[in-house]
PDB file of C-alpha atoms in Angstrom:
ATOM      1  CA  UNK A1399      -2.108 -19.214  11.918  1.00 57.00           C
ATOM      2  CA  UNK A1400      -2.789 -17.691  15.302  1.00 63.00           C
ATOM      3  CA  UNK A1401      -5.196 -19.026  17.950  1.00 70.00           C
ATOM      4  CA  UNK A1402      -7.698 -16.603  19.377  1.00 76.00           C
ATOM      5  CA  UNK A1403      -7.682 -18.261  22.795  1.00 77.00           C
ATOM      6  CA  UNK A1404      -3.927 -17.670  23.087  1.00 83.00           C
ATOM      7  CA  UNK A1405      -3.943 -14.035  21.955  1.00 92.00           C
ATOM      8  CA  UNK A1406      -2.461 -11.435  24.277  1.00 94.00           C
ATOM      9  CA  UNK A1407      -1.252  -7.866  24.097  1.00 97.00           C
ATOM     10  CA  UNK A1408       2.488  -7.903  23.511  1.00 97.00           C
ATOM     11  CA  UNK A1409       2.450 -11.019  21.352  1.00 96.00           C
ATOM     12  CA  UNK A1410       4.985 -10.824  18.528  1.00 97.00           C
ATOM     13  CA  UNK A1411       4.035 -12.045  15.078  1.00 97.00           C
ATOM     14  CA  UNK A1412       6.380 -14.357  13.178  1.00 98.00           C
ATOM     15  CA  UNK A1413       8.597 -12.069  11.106  1.00 98.00           C
ATOM     16  CA  UNK A1414       8.515 -11.853   7.310  1.00 98.00           C
ATOM     17  CA  UNK A1415      11.942 -11.564   5.681  1.00 98.00           C
ATOM     18  CA  UNK A1416      13.119 -10.924   2.153  1.00 98.00           C
ATOM     19  CA  UNK A1417      16.472 -10.149   0.614  1.00 98.00           C
ATOM     20  CA  UNK A1418      16.419  -7.182  -1.758  1.00 98.00           C
ATOM     21  CA  UNK A1419      17.207  -8.740  -5.098  1.00 97.00           C
ATOM     22  CA  UNK A1420      16.727  -7.593  -8.660  1.00 96.00           C
ATOM     23  CA  UNK A1421      15.195 -11.007  -9.400  1.00 97.00           C
ATOM     24  CA  UNK A1422      12.455 -10.283  -6.902  1.00 98.00           C
ATOM     25  CA  UNK A1423      11.942  -6.619  -7.754  1.00 97.00           C
ATOM     26  CA  UNK A1424      11.796  -7.394 -11.483  1.00 97.00           C
ATOM     27  CA  UNK A1425       8.901  -9.723 -10.833  1.00 98.00           C
ATOM     28  CA  UNK A1426       7.061  -7.089  -8.830  1.00 97.00           C
ATOM     29  CA  UNK A1427       7.822  -4.439 -11.449  1.00 96.00           C
ATOM     30  CA  UNK A1428       6.291  -6.764 -14.021  1.00 97.00           C
ATOM     31  CA  UNK A1429       2.984  -7.234 -12.203  1.00 97.00           C
ATOM     32  CA  UNK A1430       2.691  -3.656 -10.980  1.00 95.00           C
ATOM     33  CA  UNK A1431       3.988  -1.968 -14.162  1.00 92.00           C
ATOM     34  CA  UNK A1432       6.487  -0.121 -12.016  1.00 89.00           C
ATOM     35  CA  UNK A1433       9.735   0.515 -13.827  1.00 89.00           C
ATOM     36  CA  UNK A1434      11.358   3.599 -12.315  1.00 89.00           C
ATOM     37  CA  UNK A1435      15.062   3.163 -13.032  1.00 92.00           C
ATOM     38  CA  UNK A1436      16.140   3.907  -9.460  1.00 92.00           C
ATOM     39  CA  UNK A1437      14.800   0.475  -8.531  1.00 93.00           C
ATOM     40  CA  UNK A1438      17.463  -1.307 -10.588  1.00 93.00           C
ATOM     41  CA  UNK A1439      20.025   1.138 -12.004  1.00 94.00           C
ATOM     42  CA  UNK A1440      22.909   2.147  -9.708  1.00 95.00           C
ATOM     43  CA  UNK A1441      23.731   5.231 -11.797  1.00 96.00           C
ATOM     44  CA  UNK A1442      20.183   6.553 -11.554  1.00 93.00           C
ATOM     45  CA  UNK A1443      19.955   5.795  -7.834  1.00 93.00           C
ATOM     46  CA  UNK A1444      23.293   7.534  -7.214  1.00 93.00           C
ATOM     47  CA  UNK A1445      22.237  10.523  -9.313  1.00 91.00           C
ATOM     48  CA  UNK A1446      19.272  10.827  -6.943  1.00 86.00           C
ATOM     49  CA  UNK A1447      21.740  10.704  -4.018  1.00 87.00           C
ATOM     50  CA  UNK A1448      20.969   7.141  -2.941  1.00 92.00           C
ATOM     51  CA  UNK A1449      23.855   4.697  -2.459  1.00 94.00           C
ATOM     52  CA  UNK A1450      22.096   1.850  -4.250  1.00 96.00           C
ATOM     53  CA  UNK A1451      18.855   0.927  -6.002  1.00 96.00           C
ATOM     54  CA  UNK A1452      15.922   0.540  -3.633  1.00 96.00           C
ATOM     55  CA  UNK A1453      12.641  -1.354  -3.499  1.00 96.00           C
ATOM     56  CA  UNK A1454       9.201  -0.129  -4.470  1.00 94.00           C
ATOM     57  CA  UNK A1455       7.038   1.174  -1.619  1.00 93.00           C
ATOM     58  CA  UNK A1456       4.009  -0.927  -2.692  1.00 95.00           C
ATOM     59  CA  UNK A1457       6.157  -4.050  -2.409  1.00 97.00           C
ATOM     60  CA  UNK A1458       7.130  -3.062   1.126  1.00 96.00           C
ATOM     61  CA  UNK A1459       3.450  -2.642   1.931  1.00 97.00           C
ATOM     62  CA  UNK A1460       2.787  -6.062   0.376  1.00 98.00           C
ATOM     63  CA  UNK A1461       5.347  -7.555   2.784  1.00 98.00           C
ATOM     64  CA  UNK A1462       3.321  -6.254   5.730  1.00 98.00           C
ATOM     65  CA  UNK A1463       0.205  -7.792   4.201  1.00 98.00           C
ATOM     66  CA  UNK A1464       2.004 -11.100   3.645  1.00 98.00           C
ATOM     67  CA  UNK A1465       3.155 -11.192   7.259  1.00 98.00           C
ATOM     68  CA  UNK A1466      -0.359 -10.449   8.503  1.00 98.00           C
ATOM     69  CA  UNK A1467      -1.957 -13.043   6.210  1.00 98.00           C
ATOM     70  CA  UNK A1468       0.371 -15.751   7.480  1.00 97.00           C
ATOM     71  CA  UNK A1469      -0.586 -14.881  11.037  1.00 97.00           C
ATOM     72  CA  UNK A1470      -4.353 -14.579  10.653  1.00 96.00           C
ATOM     73  CA  UNK A1471      -4.824 -17.571   8.332  1.00 93.00           C
ATOM     74  CA  UNK A1472      -7.575 -18.056   5.779  1.00 87.00           C
ATOM     75  CA  UNK A1473     -10.409 -17.172   8.167  1.00 87.00           C
ATOM     76  CA  UNK A1474      -9.065 -13.808   9.277  1.00 94.00           C
ATOM     77  CA  UNK A1475      -9.294 -10.523   7.430  1.00 97.00           C
ATOM     78  CA  UNK A1476      -7.075  -7.494   7.151  1.00 98.00           C
ATOM     79  CA  UNK A1477      -9.009  -4.347   8.012  1.00 98.00           C
ATOM     80  CA  UNK A1478      -6.250  -1.774   7.546  1.00 98.00           C
ATOM     81  CA  UNK A1479      -2.519  -1.431   7.083  1.00 98.00           C
ATOM     82  CA  UNK A1480      -0.476   1.770   7.278  1.00 97.00           C
ATOM     83  CA  UNK A1481       3.194   2.381   6.713  1.00 97.00           C
ATOM     84  CA  UNK A1482       5.305   5.474   7.241  1.00 97.00           C
ATOM     85  CA  UNK A1483       8.346   5.180   5.017  1.00 94.00           C
ATOM     86  CA  UNK A1484      11.473   5.971   7.055  1.00 95.00           C
ATOM     87  CA  UNK A1485      14.197   5.082   4.590  1.00 93.00           C
ATOM     88  CA  UNK A1486      14.753   3.108   1.400  1.00 95.00           C
ATOM     89  CA  UNK A1487      15.059  -0.668   1.376  1.00 96.00           C
ATOM     90  CA  UNK A1488      18.305  -0.983  -0.552  1.00 97.00           C
ATOM     91  CA  UNK A1489      19.325  -3.768  -2.906  1.00 97.00           C
ATOM     92  CA  UNK A1490      21.124  -6.726  -1.276  1.00 97.00           C
ATOM     93  CA  UNK A1491      19.897  -5.816   2.204  1.00 97.00           C
ATOM     94  CA  UNK A1492      17.737  -8.200   4.208  1.00 98.00           C
ATOM     95  CA  UNK A1493      14.398  -6.676   5.155  1.00 98.00           C
ATOM     96  CA  UNK A1494      12.671  -7.963   8.290  1.00 98.00           C
ATOM     97  CA  UNK A1495       9.025  -7.077   8.833  1.00 98.00           C
ATOM     98  CA  UNK A1496       7.673  -7.537  12.339  1.00 98.00           C
ATOM     99  CA  UNK A1497       4.472  -6.921  14.236  1.00 98.00           C
ATOM    100  CA  UNK A1498       3.279  -6.781  17.832  1.00 98.00           C
ATOM    101  CA  UNK A1499      -0.232  -6.969  19.263  1.00 98.00           C
ATOM    102  CA  UNK A1500      -1.075  -3.720  21.046  1.00 98.00           C
ATOM    103  CA  UNK A1501      -4.829  -4.034  21.616  1.00 98.00           C
ATOM    104  CA  UNK A1502      -7.630  -6.587  21.493  1.00 96.00           C
ATOM    105  CA  UNK A1503     -11.337  -5.968  21.232  1.00 95.00           C
ATOM    106  CA  UNK A1504     -14.193  -8.392  20.818  1.00 94.00           C
ATOM    107  CA  UNK A1505     -16.653  -6.895  18.299  1.00 93.00           C
ATOM    108  CA  UNK A1506     -19.736  -8.953  17.441  1.00 91.00           C
ATOM    109  CA  UNK A1507     -18.416 -12.269  16.112  1.00 91.00           C
ATOM    110  CA  UNK A1508     -14.852 -11.107  15.586  1.00 94.00           C
ATOM    111  CA  UNK A1509     -11.762 -10.465  17.640  1.00 95.00           C
ATOM    112  CA  UNK A1510     -10.343  -7.172  16.404  1.00 97.00           C
ATOM    113  CA  UNK A1511      -6.597  -6.960  16.864  1.00 98.00           C
ATOM    114  CA  UNK A1512      -4.528  -3.773  16.606  1.00 98.00           C
ATOM    115  CA  UNK A1513      -0.877  -4.164  15.796  1.00 98.00           C
ATOM    116  CA  UNK A1514       2.186  -2.029  15.581  1.00 98.00           C
ATOM    117  CA  UNK A1515       4.407  -2.825  12.612  1.00 98.00           C
ATOM    118  CA  UNK A1516       8.023  -2.244  11.713  1.00 98.00           C
ATOM    119  CA  UNK A1517      10.498  -2.976   8.950  1.00 98.00           C
ATOM    120  CA  UNK A1518      14.250  -2.850   9.470  1.00 98.00           C
ATOM    121  CA  UNK A1519      17.231  -3.831   7.373  1.00 97.00           C
ATOM    122  CA  UNK A1520      20.084  -6.035   8.532  1.00 95.00           C
ATOM    123  CA  UNK A1521      21.947  -3.078  10.020  1.00 95.00           C
ATOM    124  CA  UNK A1522      18.945  -2.332  12.215  1.00 96.00           C
ATOM    125  CA  UNK A1523      18.077   0.793  10.226  1.00 97.00           C
ATOM    126  CA  UNK A1524      14.369   1.620  10.240  1.00 98.00           C
ATOM    127  CA  UNK A1525      12.787   1.167   6.806  1.00 97.00           C
ATOM    128  CA  UNK A1526       9.182   1.682   7.822  1.00 98.00           C
ATOM    129  CA  UNK A1527       6.951   1.845  10.838  1.00 98.00           C
ATOM    130  CA  UNK A1528       3.260   1.322  10.742  1.00 98.00           C
ATOM    131  CA  UNK A1529       0.104  -0.055  12.185  1.00 98.00           C
ATOM    132  CA  UNK A1530      -2.552  -2.561  11.229  1.00 98.00           C
ATOM    133  CA  UNK A1531      -5.923  -3.833  12.294  1.00 98.00           C
ATOM    134  CA  UNK A1532      -7.016  -7.380  11.600  1.00 98.00           C
ATOM    135  CA  UNK A1533     -10.163  -9.275  12.537  1.00 97.00           C
ATOM    136  CA  UNK A1534     -10.280 -12.920  13.474  1.00 96.00           C
ATOM    137  CA  UNK A1535     -13.475 -14.876  13.399  1.00 89.00           C
ATOM    138  CA  UNK A1536     -14.523 -16.115  16.800  1.00 83.00           C
ATOM    139  CA  UNK A1537     -15.958 -19.603  17.018  1.00 67.00           C
ATOM    140  CA  UNK A1538     -17.584 -21.619  19.782  1.00 42.00           C
ATOM    141  CA  UNK A1539     -14.523 -23.756  20.425  1.00 45.00           C
ATOM    142  CA  UNK A1540     -11.930 -20.966  20.482  1.00 44.00           C
ATOM    143  CA  UNK A1541     -13.916 -18.038  21.812  1.00 42.00           C
ATOM    144  CA  UNK A1542     -12.085 -15.947  24.400  1.00 39.00           C
TER     145      UNK A1542
ATOM    146  CA  UNK B1402      -4.055  33.644  -3.524  1.00 44.00           C
ATOM    147  CA  UNK B1403      -1.731  32.146  -0.952  1.00 45.00           C
ATOM    148  CA  UNK B1404      -2.204  33.050   2.678  1.00 46.00           C
ATOM    149  CA  UNK B1405       0.148  33.064   5.588  1.00 45.00           C
ATOM    150  CA  UNK B1406       0.052  30.295   8.125  1.00 46.00           C
ATOM    151  CA  UNK B1407       1.888  29.696  11.336  1.00 45.00           C
ATOM    152  CA  UNK B1408       3.561  26.322  11.547  1.00 47.00           C
ATOM    153  CA  UNK B1409       5.859  25.083  14.301  1.00 49.00           C
ATOM    154  CA  UNK B1410       6.346  28.605  15.562  1.00 47.00           C
ATOM    155  CA  UNK B1411       7.280  30.322  12.317  1.00 51.00           C
ATOM    156  CA  UNK B1412       5.180  32.588  10.152  1.00 52.00           C
ATOM    157  CA  UNK B1413       5.643  31.545   6.559  1.00 67.00           C
ATOM    158  CA  UNK B1414       3.578  32.038   3.454  1.00 82.00           C
ATOM    159  CA  UNK B1415       1.424  29.007   2.770  1.00 90.00           C
ATOM    160  CA  UNK B1416       2.039  27.021  -0.397  1.00 92.00           C
ATOM    161  CA  UNK B1417      -1.661  26.161  -0.536  1.00 95.00           C
ATOM    162  CA  UNK B1418      -3.530  28.571  -2.751  1.00 95.00           C
ATOM    163  CA  UNK B1419      -7.280  29.140  -2.744  1.00 95.00           C
ATOM    164  CA  UNK B1420      -7.483  27.292  -6.062  1.00 96.00           C
ATOM    165  CA  UNK B1421      -5.751  24.307  -4.490  1.00 96.00           C
ATOM    166  CA  UNK B1422      -8.032  24.446  -1.456  1.00 96.00           C
ATOM    167  CA  UNK B1423     -11.052  24.428  -3.751  1.00 96.00           C
ATOM    168  CA  UNK B1424     -10.134  21.097  -5.360  1.00 97.00           C
ATOM    169  CA  UNK B1425      -9.873  19.185  -2.073  1.00 97.00           C
ATOM    170  CA  UNK B1426     -12.376  16.337  -2.311  1.00 97.00           C
ATOM    171  CA  UNK B1427     -12.978  16.770  -6.032  1.00 97.00           C
ATOM    172  CA  UNK B1428     -12.490  13.645  -8.159  1.00 96.00           C
ATOM    173  CA  UNK B1429      -9.379  14.312 -10.227  1.00 93.00           C
ATOM    174  CA  UNK B1430      -9.103  10.962 -11.942  1.00 91.00           C
ATOM    175  CA  UNK B1431     -11.309   7.928 -12.545  1.00 94.00           C
ATOM    176  CA  UNK B1432     -10.263   4.555 -13.886  1.00 94.00           C
ATOM    177  CA  UNK B1433     -12.008   1.274 -14.620  1.00 97.00           C
ATOM    178  CA  UNK B1434     -10.066  -1.966 -14.661  1.00 97.00           C
ATOM    179  CA  UNK B1435     -10.415  -4.778 -17.124  1.00 98.00           C
ATOM    180  CA  UNK B1436     -12.083  -7.862 -15.627  1.00 98.00           C
ATOM    181  CA  UNK B1437      -9.572  -9.388 -13.211  1.00 98.00           C
ATOM    182  CA  UNK B1438      -8.126 -12.665 -14.493  1.00 98.00           C
ATOM    183  CA  UNK B1439      -7.069 -15.570 -12.283  1.00 98.00           C
ATOM    184  CA  UNK B1440      -3.660 -15.382 -13.911  1.00 98.00           C
ATOM    185  CA  UNK B1441      -3.356 -11.728 -12.826  1.00 98.00           C
ATOM    186  CA  UNK B1442      -3.895 -12.829  -9.223  1.00 98.00           C
ATOM    187  CA  UNK B1443      -1.510 -15.768  -9.495  1.00 98.00           C
ATOM    188  CA  UNK B1444       1.262 -13.652 -10.996  1.00 98.00           C
ATOM    189  CA  UNK B1445       0.818 -10.940  -8.365  1.00 98.00           C
ATOM    190  CA  UNK B1446       1.077 -13.458  -5.535  1.00 98.00           C
ATOM    191  CA  UNK B1447       4.084 -15.189  -7.086  1.00 98.00           C
ATOM    192  CA  UNK B1448       5.836 -11.832  -7.476  1.00 98.00           C
ATOM    193  CA  UNK B1449       5.152 -10.712  -3.899  1.00 98.00           C
ATOM    194  CA  UNK B1450       6.177 -13.996  -2.264  1.00 98.00           C
ATOM    195  CA  UNK B1451       9.184 -14.742  -4.514  1.00 98.00           C
ATOM    196  CA  UNK B1452      11.355 -16.791  -4.040  1.00 98.00           C
ATOM    197  CA  UNK B1453       8.913 -18.726  -1.842  1.00 98.00           C
ATOM    198  CA  UNK B1454       5.607 -20.252  -2.874  1.00 97.00           C
ATOM    199  CA  UNK B1455       2.581 -18.015  -2.261  1.00 98.00           C
ATOM    200  CA  UNK B1456      -0.341 -19.272  -0.158  1.00 97.00           C
ATOM    201  CA  UNK B1457      -2.562 -21.758  -2.007  1.00 97.00           C
ATOM    202  CA  UNK B1458      -5.518 -19.365  -1.633  1.00 96.00           C
ATOM    203  CA  UNK B1459      -4.017 -17.309  -4.449  1.00 98.00           C
ATOM    204  CA  UNK B1460      -3.225 -20.001  -7.026  1.00 98.00           C
ATOM    205  CA  UNK B1461      -4.880 -23.369  -6.247  1.00 98.00           C
ATOM    206  CA  UNK B1462      -8.533 -23.339  -7.328  1.00 98.00           C
ATOM    207  CA  UNK B1463      -9.331 -26.660  -5.604  1.00 98.00           C
ATOM    208  CA  UNK B1464      -7.916 -25.428  -2.317  1.00 97.00           C
ATOM    209  CA  UNK B1465      -9.514 -21.999  -2.679  1.00 97.00           C
ATOM    210  CA  UNK B1466     -12.922 -23.660  -3.125  1.00 97.00           C
ATOM    211  CA  UNK B1467     -12.632 -24.935   0.466  1.00 96.00           C
ATOM    212  CA  UNK B1468     -12.021 -21.479   1.974  1.00 94.00           C
ATOM    213  CA  UNK B1469     -14.565 -18.953   3.237  1.00 92.00           C
ATOM    214  CA  UNK B1470     -14.511 -17.295  -0.209  1.00 94.00           C
ATOM    215  CA  UNK B1471     -15.176 -20.448  -2.217  1.00 96.00           C
ATOM    216  CA  UNK B1472     -12.764 -19.382  -4.927  1.00 97.00           C
ATOM    217  CA  UNK B1473      -9.445 -17.712  -5.550  1.00 98.00           C
ATOM    218  CA  UNK B1474      -9.392 -14.119  -4.321  1.00 97.00           C
ATOM    219  CA  UNK B1475      -6.732 -11.496  -4.805  1.00 98.00           C
ATOM    220  CA  UNK B1476      -4.279 -10.523  -2.080  1.00 98.00           C
ATOM    221  CA  UNK B1477      -5.546  -7.375  -0.368  1.00 98.00           C
ATOM    222  CA  UNK B1478      -2.786  -5.220  -1.877  1.00 98.00           C
ATOM    223  CA  UNK B1479      -3.388  -6.457  -5.464  1.00 98.00           C
ATOM    224  CA  UNK B1480      -3.419  -3.781  -8.172  1.00 97.00           C
ATOM    225  CA  UNK B1481      -5.897  -4.469 -11.022  1.00 97.00           C
ATOM    226  CA  UNK B1482      -4.941  -1.254 -12.838  1.00 95.00           C
ATOM    227  CA  UNK B1483      -1.410  -2.173 -13.895  1.00 93.00           C
ATOM    228  CA  UNK B1484      -0.455  -2.010 -17.568  1.00 91.00           C
ATOM    229  CA  UNK B1485      -3.863  -1.400 -19.092  1.00 92.00           C
ATOM    230  CA  UNK B1486      -7.327  -0.314 -18.050  1.00 94.00           C
ATOM    231  CA  UNK B1487     -10.720  -0.362 -19.731  1.00 95.00           C
ATOM    232  CA  UNK B1488     -10.976   3.344 -18.929  1.00 93.00           C
ATOM    233  CA  UNK B1489      -8.857   5.214 -19.774  1.00 91.00           C
ATOM    234  CA  UNK B1490      -7.876   3.011 -22.688  1.00 88.00           C
ATOM    235  CA  UNK B1491      -4.390   2.438 -24.026  1.00 84.00           C
ATOM    236  CA  UNK B1492      -4.924   5.156 -26.624  1.00 84.00           C
ATOM    237  CA  UNK B1493      -5.639   7.760 -23.936  1.00 82.00           C
ATOM    238  CA  UNK B1494      -2.903   9.607 -22.061  1.00 74.00           C
ATOM    239  CA  UNK B1495      -1.482   7.329 -19.393  1.00 69.00           C
ATOM    240  CA  UNK B1496      -2.339   8.194 -15.796  1.00 66.00           C
ATOM    241  CA  UNK B1497      -0.474   6.873 -12.792  1.00 65.00           C
ATOM    242  CA  UNK B1498      -2.303   5.352  -9.848  1.00 57.00           C
ATOM    243  CA  UNK B1499       0.033   7.013  -7.370  1.00 61.00           C
ATOM    244  CA  UNK B1500       1.564  10.176  -8.838  1.00 73.00           C
ATOM    245  CA  UNK B1501      -0.552  13.291  -9.204  1.00 84.00           C
ATOM    246  CA  UNK B1502      -0.585  16.966 -10.042  1.00 88.00           C
ATOM    247  CA  UNK B1503      -3.138  19.684  -9.375  1.00 93.00           C
ATOM    248  CA  UNK B1504      -2.993  20.615 -13.044  1.00 91.00           C
ATOM    249  CA  UNK B1505      -5.138  17.529 -13.742  1.00 89.00           C
ATOM    250  CA  UNK B1506      -7.952  19.767 -12.455  1.00 92.00           C
ATOM    251  CA  UNK B1507      -6.634  22.885 -14.155  1.00 93.00           C
ATOM    252  CA  UNK B1508      -4.996  24.255 -11.029  1.00 94.00           C
ATOM    253  CA  UNK B1509      -1.443  25.532 -10.939  1.00 93.00           C
ATOM    254  CA  UNK B1510       0.614  23.290  -8.626  1.00 92.00           C
ATOM    255  CA  UNK B1511       3.150  24.841  -6.270  1.00 91.00           C
ATOM    256  CA  UNK B1512       6.782  24.985  -7.307  1.00 89.00           C
ATOM    257  CA  UNK B1513       8.923  22.269  -5.766  1.00 88.00           C
ATOM    258  CA  UNK B1514      12.283  20.589  -6.231  1.00 85.00           C
ATOM    259  CA  UNK B1515      11.378  17.133  -4.994  1.00 83.00           C
ATOM    260  CA  UNK B1516       8.347  14.971  -4.305  1.00 86.00           C
ATOM    261  CA  UNK B1517       8.456  11.920  -2.062  1.00 86.00           C
ATOM    262  CA  UNK B1518       5.909   9.358  -0.952  1.00 90.00           C
ATOM    263  CA  UNK B1519       6.097   9.342   2.843  1.00 93.00           C
ATOM    264  CA  UNK B1520       3.152   7.263   4.002  1.00 96.00           C
ATOM    265  CA  UNK B1521       0.611   4.772   2.672  1.00 96.00           C
ATOM    266  CA  UNK B1522      -2.602   3.926   4.507  1.00 97.00           C
ATOM    267  CA  UNK B1523      -4.865   1.159   3.219  1.00 98.00           C
ATOM    268  CA  UNK B1524      -8.325   0.285   4.441  1.00 98.00           C
ATOM    269  CA  UNK B1525      -9.862  -2.931   3.152  1.00 98.00           C
ATOM    270  CA  UNK B1526     -13.529  -3.736   2.831  1.00 97.00           C
ATOM    271  CA  UNK B1527     -15.035  -7.112   3.634  1.00 96.00           C
ATOM    272  CA  UNK B1528     -15.475  -7.759  -0.087  1.00 97.00           C
ATOM    273  CA  UNK B1529     -12.396  -9.245  -1.753  1.00 97.00           C
ATOM    274  CA  UNK B1530     -11.409  -8.907  -5.399  1.00 98.00           C
ATOM    275  CA  UNK B1531     -12.341 -12.067  -7.293  1.00 98.00           C
ATOM    276  CA  UNK B1532     -11.672 -13.251 -10.838  1.00 98.00           C
ATOM    277  CA  UNK B1533     -14.020 -11.454 -13.224  1.00 98.00           C
ATOM    278  CA  UNK B1534     -14.400  -8.385 -11.025  1.00 98.00           C
ATOM    279  CA  UNK B1535     -14.228  -4.949 -12.609  1.00 98.00           C
ATOM    280  CA  UNK B1536     -12.822  -2.363 -10.237  1.00 98.00           C
ATOM    281  CA  UNK B1537     -13.529   1.383 -10.399  1.00 98.00           C
ATOM    282  CA  UNK B1538     -11.065   3.828  -8.937  1.00 96.00           C
ATOM    283  CA  UNK B1539     -11.715   7.441  -7.982  1.00 96.00           C
ATOM    284  CA  UNK B1540      -8.769   9.599  -6.934  1.00 95.00           C
ATOM    285  CA  UNK B1541      -9.102  12.797  -4.929  1.00 96.00           C
ATOM    286  CA  UNK B1542      -6.833  15.099  -2.988  1.00 96.00           C
ATOM    287  CA  UNK B1543      -8.264  14.717   0.490  1.00 97.00           C
ATOM    288  CA  UNK B1544      -5.979  16.973   2.511  1.00 97.00           C
ATOM    289  CA  UNK B1545      -3.162  19.492   2.445  1.00 97.00           C
ATOM    290  CA  UNK B1546      -0.997  20.297   5.422  1.00 96.00           C
ATOM    291  CA  UNK B1547       2.361  22.015   5.845  1.00 95.00           C
ATOM    292  CA  UNK B1548       5.390  21.749   8.072  1.00 94.00           C
ATOM    293  CA  UNK B1549       8.674  23.572   8.293  1.00 91.00           C
ATOM    294  CA  UNK B1550      11.702  21.297   8.155  1.00 84.00           C
ATOM    295  CA  UNK B1551      15.360  21.293   7.249  1.00 80.00           C
ATOM    296  CA  UNK B1552      14.403  21.644   3.582  1.00 79.00           C
ATOM    297  CA  UNK B1553      12.222  24.680   4.299  1.00 86.00           C
ATOM    298  CA  UNK B1554       8.451  24.754   3.938  1.00 90.00           C
ATOM    299  CA  UNK B1555       7.216  21.260   3.119  1.00 93.00           C
ATOM    300  CA  UNK B1556       3.795  20.687   1.613  1.00 95.00           C
ATOM    301  CA  UNK B1557       2.100  17.394   2.445  1.00 96.00           C
ATOM    302  CA  UNK B1558      -0.703  16.220   0.199  1.00 97.00           C
ATOM    303  CA  UNK B1559      -2.900  13.219   0.892  1.00 97.00           C
ATOM    304  CA  UNK B1560      -4.184  11.466  -2.197  1.00 96.00           C
ATOM    305  CA  UNK B1561      -7.210   9.264  -1.595  1.00 96.00           C
ATOM    306  CA  UNK B1562      -7.911   6.428  -4.024  1.00 96.00           C
ATOM    307  CA  UNK B1563     -11.248   4.683  -3.464  1.00 98.00           C
ATOM    308  CA  UNK B1564     -12.107   1.395  -5.150  1.00 98.00           C
ATOM    309  CA  UNK B1565     -15.489  -0.219  -5.724  1.00 98.00           C
ATOM    310  CA  UNK B1566     -16.376  -3.350  -7.657  1.00 98.00           C
ATOM    311  CA  UNK B1567     -18.976  -3.776 -10.404  1.00 98.00           C
ATOM    312  CA  UNK B1568     -21.712  -4.252  -7.766  1.00 98.00           C
ATOM    313  CA  UNK B1569     -20.854  -0.999  -6.055  1.00 98.00           C
ATOM    314  CA  UNK B1570     -19.277  -2.754  -3.082  1.00 98.00           C
ATOM    315  CA  UNK B1571     -16.453  -0.835  -1.462  1.00 98.00           C
ATOM    316  CA  UNK B1572     -13.249  -2.809  -1.809  1.00 98.00           C
ATOM    317  CA  UNK B1573     -10.438  -0.593  -0.656  1.00 98.00           C
ATOM    318  CA  UNK B1574      -9.292   2.955   0.021  1.00 98.00           C
ATOM    319  CA  UNK B1575      -5.645   3.845  -0.259  1.00 97.00           C
ATOM    320  CA  UNK B1576      -4.381   7.119   1.128  1.00 96.00           C
ATOM    321  CA  UNK B1577      -0.928   8.117  -0.071  1.00 95.00           C
ATOM    322  CA  UNK B1578       0.804  11.037   1.614  1.00 96.00           C
ATOM    323  CA  UNK B1579       3.278  12.906  -0.578  1.00 94.00           C
ATOM    324  CA  UNK B1580       5.629  15.637   0.536  1.00 93.00           C
ATOM    325  CA  UNK B1581       6.811  18.347  -1.833  1.00 92.00           C
ATOM    326  CA  UNK B1582       9.605  20.767  -1.021  1.00 88.00           C
TER     327      UNK B1582
END
């Protein structure tokens, strides 16, 4: 969880990483009722001109949310998250989600933080870029 | 009738017809979830965070009682419409929460070879989804725009999906941008 009194533009969030595995994607398919065959079947993925099965976009968006939640803690809130999908997150690759503080604004009793987001795979290929806004509750002892 | 539009320096016939323009902002699909169960929230969180343990907020009722919410709440990206909804029911034709076609409103869609989701934008309200909540979804096409690319004229369509709970509180709006070419 982050500390408001230490916040600064340029701060990097702790990254969120996940390996692209069928075990993981099956679980997400099960809760999101999302069973397009190109997420698990090589033949279908290749027929669609992809080299391998790839992850579901909503799961990629969930990874951004998970990273933000870990950073803001239970008292923060996510205001918005956006992701432009640059390329598929292929099976067996390691996805790394990252974020950087780009603006801070004190609004009423909250510190509103704008972030730039990114997801890359282990080759450094861009999977997604995005942005987010979160709000952290200010308190007497950690007000800026 | 389609009209011509100039995009990135070229004059090409627009793929957006008057009929398509007329359905921008019109609700094309409404859904109502079943009451959200704690187990729905737990399973969602377990699936997202696999193989690691999800935060206690999403599965430990005793811990969740000590948080600002006083109970388990759903992760912001949680989908209460998966598998089955109160409306439409299982006996009705299935509708996707993400895919779309203008013909749902009786309008001829443009011809295309491929459709891809290119961008997702989510805005979250201050009200979180809690166990027992019933969520209403209203889907609209909110925007068309076009670009010329390597694949020729590409039609971008923004689908807006707005959620409210049983009290009328705004919970979330998801904008999904699809490209057809």
